[in-house]
Coordinates of C-alpha atoms and ligand atoms in Angstrom, one line a residue:
X1 CA -25.6 16.3 -10.6
X2 CA -28.7 18.3 -10.0
X3 CA -29.0 20.2 -6.7
X4 CA -31.8 17.9 -5.5
X5 CA -29.8 14.7 -6.3
X6 CA -26.8 16.3 -4.6
X7 CA -28.9 17.1 -1.5
X8 CA -30.3 13.6 -1.4
X9 CA -27.2 11.5 -2.1
X10 CA -24.1 13.4 -1.0
X11 CA -25.0 13.0 2.8
X12 CA -25.5 9.3 2.1
X13 CA -22.1 9.0 0.4
X14 CA -20.5 11.0 3.1
X15 CA -21.9 8.6 5.7
X16 CA -20.7 5.7 3.6
X17 CA -17.2 7.2 3.2
X18 CA -17.0 8.0 6.9
X19 CA -17.4 4.3 7.7
X20 CA -13.7 3.7 6.9
X21 CA -10.8 5.4 8.6
X22 CA -7.2 5.0 7.7
X23 CA -5.1 3.9 10.7
X24 CA -2.7 6.5 12.2
X25 CA -3.7 9.4 9.8
X26 CA -7.5 9.0 10.7
X27 CA -8.4 10.0 7.2
X28 CA -11.9 9.0 6.1
X29 CA -12.2 7.3 2.8
X30 CA -14.6 5.4 0.6
X31 CA -14.1 1.7 0.5
X32 CA -16.8 -0.5 -1.0
X33 CA -15.1 -3.9 -0.5
X34 CA -15.0 -5.6 2.9
X35 CA -11.6 -6.4 4.4
X36 CA -12.4 -10.1 4.1
X37 CA -13.2 -9.9 0.4
X38 CA -10.1 -7.8 -0.1
X39 CA -7.9 -10.4 1.6
X40 CA -9.3 -13.2 -0.5
X41 CA -8.7 -11.2 -3.7
X42 CA -5.2 -10.4 -2.6
X43 CA -4.5 -14.0 -1.9
X44 CA -5.6 -15.1 -5.3
X45 CA -3.7 -12.3 -7.1
X46 CA -0.6 -13.3 -5.0
X47 CA -0.8 -16.9 -6.2
X48 CA -1.0 -15.7 -9.8
X49 CA 2.0 -13.4 -9.4
X50 CA 4.1 -16.0 -7.7
X51 CA 3.2 -18.7 -10.3
X52 CA 4.8 -16.4 -13.0
X53 CA 7.8 -15.5 -10.9
X54 CA 11.0 -17.4 -9.8
X55 CA 11.6 -17.3 -6.1
X56 CA 15.1 -16.4 -5.0
X57 CA 17.4 -19.3 -3.9
X58 CA 19.5 -16.9 -1.9
X59 CA 18.7 -18.2 1.5
X60 CA 20.3 -15.3 3.4
X61 CA 18.5 -12.6 1.4
X62 CA 15.2 -14.4 1.7
X63 CA 15.6 -14.8 5.4
X64 CA 16.3 -11.1 5.7
X65 CA 13.1 -10.2 3.7
X66 CA 11.1 -12.6 6.0
X67 CA 12.7 -11.2 9.2
X68 CA 11.9 -7.6 8.3
X69 CA 8.4 -8.6 7.2
X70 CA 7.7 -10.5 10.5
X71 CA 9.0 -7.6 12.6
X72 CA 6.7 -5.1 10.8
X73 CA 3.8 -7.6 10.9
X74 CA 4.2 -8.1 14.6
X75 CA 3.4 -4.4 15.2
X76 CA 0.9 -3.8 12.3
X77 CA -2.1 -4.8 14.5
X78 CA -3.8 -6.8 11.6
X79 CA -4.8 -10.2 13.0
X80 CA -7.0 -10.8 10.0
X81 CA -4.0 -10.6 7.6
X82 CA -2.4 -13.8 6.2
X83 CA 1.1 -12.5 6.1
X84 CA 3.5 -13.9 3.5
X85 CA 6.9 -12.5 2.4
X86 CA 8.8 -13.7 -0.7
X87 CA 11.9 -12.6 -2.5
X88 CA 11.6 -12.9 -6.2
X89 CA 14.8 -13.6 -8.2
X90 CA 14.7 -10.8 -10.7
X91 CA 17.8 -8.6 -10.6
X92 CA 16.6 -6.4 -13.4
X93 CA 13.3 -5.4 -11.6
X94 CA 13.7 -2.7 -8.9
X95 CA 10.3 -3.2 -7.2
X96 CA 8.3 -4.4 -4.2
X97 CA 4.6 -4.5 -3.3
X98 CA 2.1 -5.7 -0.8
X99 CA -1.3 -7.0 -1.8
X100 CA -4.3 -6.7 0.5
X101 CA -4.2 -9.1 3.4
X102 CA -0.4 -8.8 3.8
X103 CA 1.0 -10.6 0.7
X104 CA 4.4 -9.1 0.1
X105 CA 6.8 -9.5 -2.8
X106 CA 10.3 -8.0 -3.0
X107 CA 12.3 -8.2 -6.2
X108 CA 16.0 -8.9 -5.9
X109 CA 16.7 -5.9 -8.2
X110 CA 15.8 -3.5 -5.3
X111 CA 18.3 -5.0 -2.9
X112 CA 21.4 -3.1 -4.1
X113 CA 19.4 0.1 -3.4
X114 CA 17.9 -0.9 0.0
X115 CA 21.5 -2.0 0.9
X116 CA 20.8 -3.2 4.4
X117 CA 18.1 -4.3 6.8
X118 CA 17.0 -0.7 7.6
X119 CA 16.7 0.2 3.9
X120 CA 14.7 -2.9 3.3
X121 CA 12.5 -2.1 6.2
X122 CA 11.8 1.4 4.6
X123 CA 10.5 -0.2 1.4
X124 CA 8.6 -3.0 3.1
X125 CA 7.1 -0.6 5.6
X126 CA 5.9 1.7 2.9
X127 CA 4.3 -1.1 0.8
X128 CA 2.7 -2.7 3.9
X129 CA 1.3 0.8 4.7
X130 CA -0.5 0.9 1.4
X131 CA -2.2 -2.4 2.4
X132 CA -3.0 -1.2 5.9
X133 CA -4.5 2.0 4.5
X134 CA -6.5 -0.1 1.9
X135 CA -5.3 2.1 -0.9
X136 CA -6.0 -0.5 -3.6
X137 CA -9.6 -0.8 -2.6
X138 CA -9.9 2.9 -2.2
X139 CA -8.7 3.4 -5.8
X140 CA -11.1 0.8 -7.1
X141 CA -14.0 2.4 -5.2
X142 CA -13.1 5.8 -6.5
X143 CA -13.0 4.3 -10.0
X144 CA -16.5 2.9 -9.5
X145 CA -17.7 6.3 -8.2
X146 CA -16.2 8.0 -11.3
X147 CA -17.7 5.4 -13.6
X148 CA -21.2 5.5 -12.2
X149 CA -21.3 9.0 -10.7
X150 CA -22.0 9.7 -7.1
X151 CA -25.7 9.9 -7.4
X152 CA -26.0 6.6 -9.3
X153 CA -23.7 4.8 -6.8
X154 CA -25.6 6.3 -3.9
X155 CA -28.9 5.1 -5.4
X156 CA -27.5 1.7 -6.2
X157 CA -26.1 1.3 -2.6
X158 CA -29.5 2.3 -1.2
X159 CA -31.6 0.0 -3.3
X160 CA -29.3 -2.9 -4.0
X161 CA -26.4 -2.9 -1.5
X162 CA -25.4 -6.5 -2.3
X163 CA -25.4 -6.1 -6.1
X164 CA -23.4 -2.9 -5.8
X165 CA -20.9 -4.5 -3.5
X166 CA -20.6 -7.3 -6.0
X167 CA -19.9 -4.8 -8.8
X168 CA -17.2 -3.2 -6.6
X169 CA -15.7 -6.6 -6.0
X170 CA -15.6 -7.3 -9.7
X171 CA -14.0 -4.0 -10.4
X172 CA -11.5 -4.7 -7.6
X173 CA -10.8 -8.3 -8.7
X174 CA -10.0 -7.1 -12.3
X175 CA -7.7 -4.5 -10.8
X176 CA -6.0 -6.8 -8.3
X177 CA -5.0 -9.3 -11.0
X178 CA -3.8 -7.0 -13.7
X179 CA -3.2 -3.9 -11.8
X180 CA -0.9 -4.8 -8.9
X181 CA 1.5 -2.1 -10.1
X182 CA -1.0 0.6 -11.0
X183 CA 0.3 3.8 -9.5
X184 CA -1.3 5.1 -6.4
X185 CA -2.1 8.8 -6.2
X186 CA 0.4 11.2 -4.8
X187 CA -1.8 11.7 -1.7
X188 CA -1.8 7.9 -1.2
X189 CA 2.0 7.8 -1.7
X190 CA 2.5 10.5 0.9
X191 CA 0.2 8.7 3.3
X192 CA 2.0 5.4 2.8
X193 CA 5.3 7.2 3.5
X194 CA 4.0 8.6 6.8
X195 CA 2.4 5.3 8.0
X196 CA 5.4 3.3 6.7
X197 CA 7.8 5.4 8.9
X198 CA 5.6 4.8 11.9
X199 CA 5.4 1.0 11.3
X200 CA 9.2 0.6 11.0
X201 CA 9.8 2.8 14.1
X202 CA 7.3 0.5 16.0
X203 CA 9.3 -2.5 14.7
X204 CA 12.5 -0.9 16.1
X205 CA 14.0 0.4 12.9
X206 CA 15.4 4.0 12.7
X207 CA 13.0 5.8 10.4
X208 CA 15.7 8.2 9.3
X209 CA 16.9 5.3 7.1
X210 CA 14.1 6.4 4.7
X211 CA 15.9 9.7 3.9
X212 CA 19.0 7.7 2.9
X213 CA 17.0 5.1 0.9
X214 CA 15.1 7.7 -1.1
X215 CA 18.3 9.6 -1.8
X216 CA 19.8 6.4 -3.2
X217 CA 16.6 5.7 -5.2
X218 CA 16.8 9.2 -6.6
X219 CA 20.4 8.6 -7.8
X220 CA 19.4 5.3 -9.3
X221 CA 16.9 7.2 -11.4
X222 CA 19.8 8.9 -13.1
X223 CA 19.8 7.6 -16.7
X224 CA 17.3 6.0 -19.0
X225 CA 13.7 5.1 -18.1
X226 CA 14.6 4.5 -14.5
X227 CA 13.6 1.5 -12.4
X228 CA 10.1 0.1 -12.2
X229 CA 9.6 1.3 -8.6
X230 CA 10.4 4.9 -9.6
X231 CA 7.7 5.0 -12.2
X232 CA 5.2 4.6 -9.4
X233 CA 7.2 6.2 -6.7
X234 CA 8.9 9.4 -7.8
X235 CA 11.9 10.1 -5.6
X236 CA 12.0 13.8 -5.8
X237 CA 13.2 16.5 -3.4
X238 CA 9.6 17.1 -2.2
X239 CA 9.1 13.5 -1.2
X240 CA 12.4 13.5 0.7
X241 CA 11.6 16.8 2.4
X242 CA 8.1 15.5 3.4
X243 CA 9.7 12.3 4.9
X244 CA 12.2 14.4 6.8
X245 CA 9.3 16.4 8.3
X246 CA 7.5 13.2 9.4
X247 CA 10.5 11.8 11.3
X248 CA 9.8 13.3 14.7
X249 CA 6.2 11.8 14.6
X250 CA 7.6 8.4 13.6
X251 CA 10.4 8.5 16.2
X252 CA 7.6 8.9 18.9
X253 CA 6.7 5.2 18.1
X254 CA 10.2 3.8 18.6
X255 CA 10.2 1.1 21.4
X256 CA 11.2 2.6 24.7
Ligands
LIG1 ZN1 3.8 3.5 -2.7

């Protein structure tokens, strides 16, 4: 980028990025897709994913997933979300995710590690935090920025805002359907841990359950390639120490 281009476009991009702020952490980030568009894309990707999956017929476990989900949704302050919580019958898959707009899937393979309602709340709170913080759209927007370069993107937004937004949506749509499980960055993971703890505390769950859950996850990593969830969520000592250090903040949100 030449100095002139830098001088012309970086303030513009900075202004654009400053338009979006992550709840609780107040971090500014670049998101080129509107929340409405994101919700629509999440909904269609969710339909695709469920069509390929088998829903659990374990009524008790499904009810637990929905109860935890509803409790977190009730405090998430996202009236625009179309919340949905499903348990997928797949004992070999240790995983869970939340698509934009509040579309949550939990795989039965993770239940032996979550163990109880608090453990399940830790996982669902973390995944819902990714959606609240709009990490998927942030990743796509960063990808677009890397692809076009900051100057080109700045110029495109200035001259053709609608066309550029469409491009962002296409990039996002492709990612949302094939890339539900693309790993988030470590910074996003750490942010989702922090927000997830706050969410579960607001919902009345003890956030300290996260330390126990990640300890069990770390043990489950033991042999072989490790479960799916671990490939995108390393359960190392640093993560657990970071979570420990965030507990006082989260406990401030526990209902009085
Ligand atoms: Zn995560």
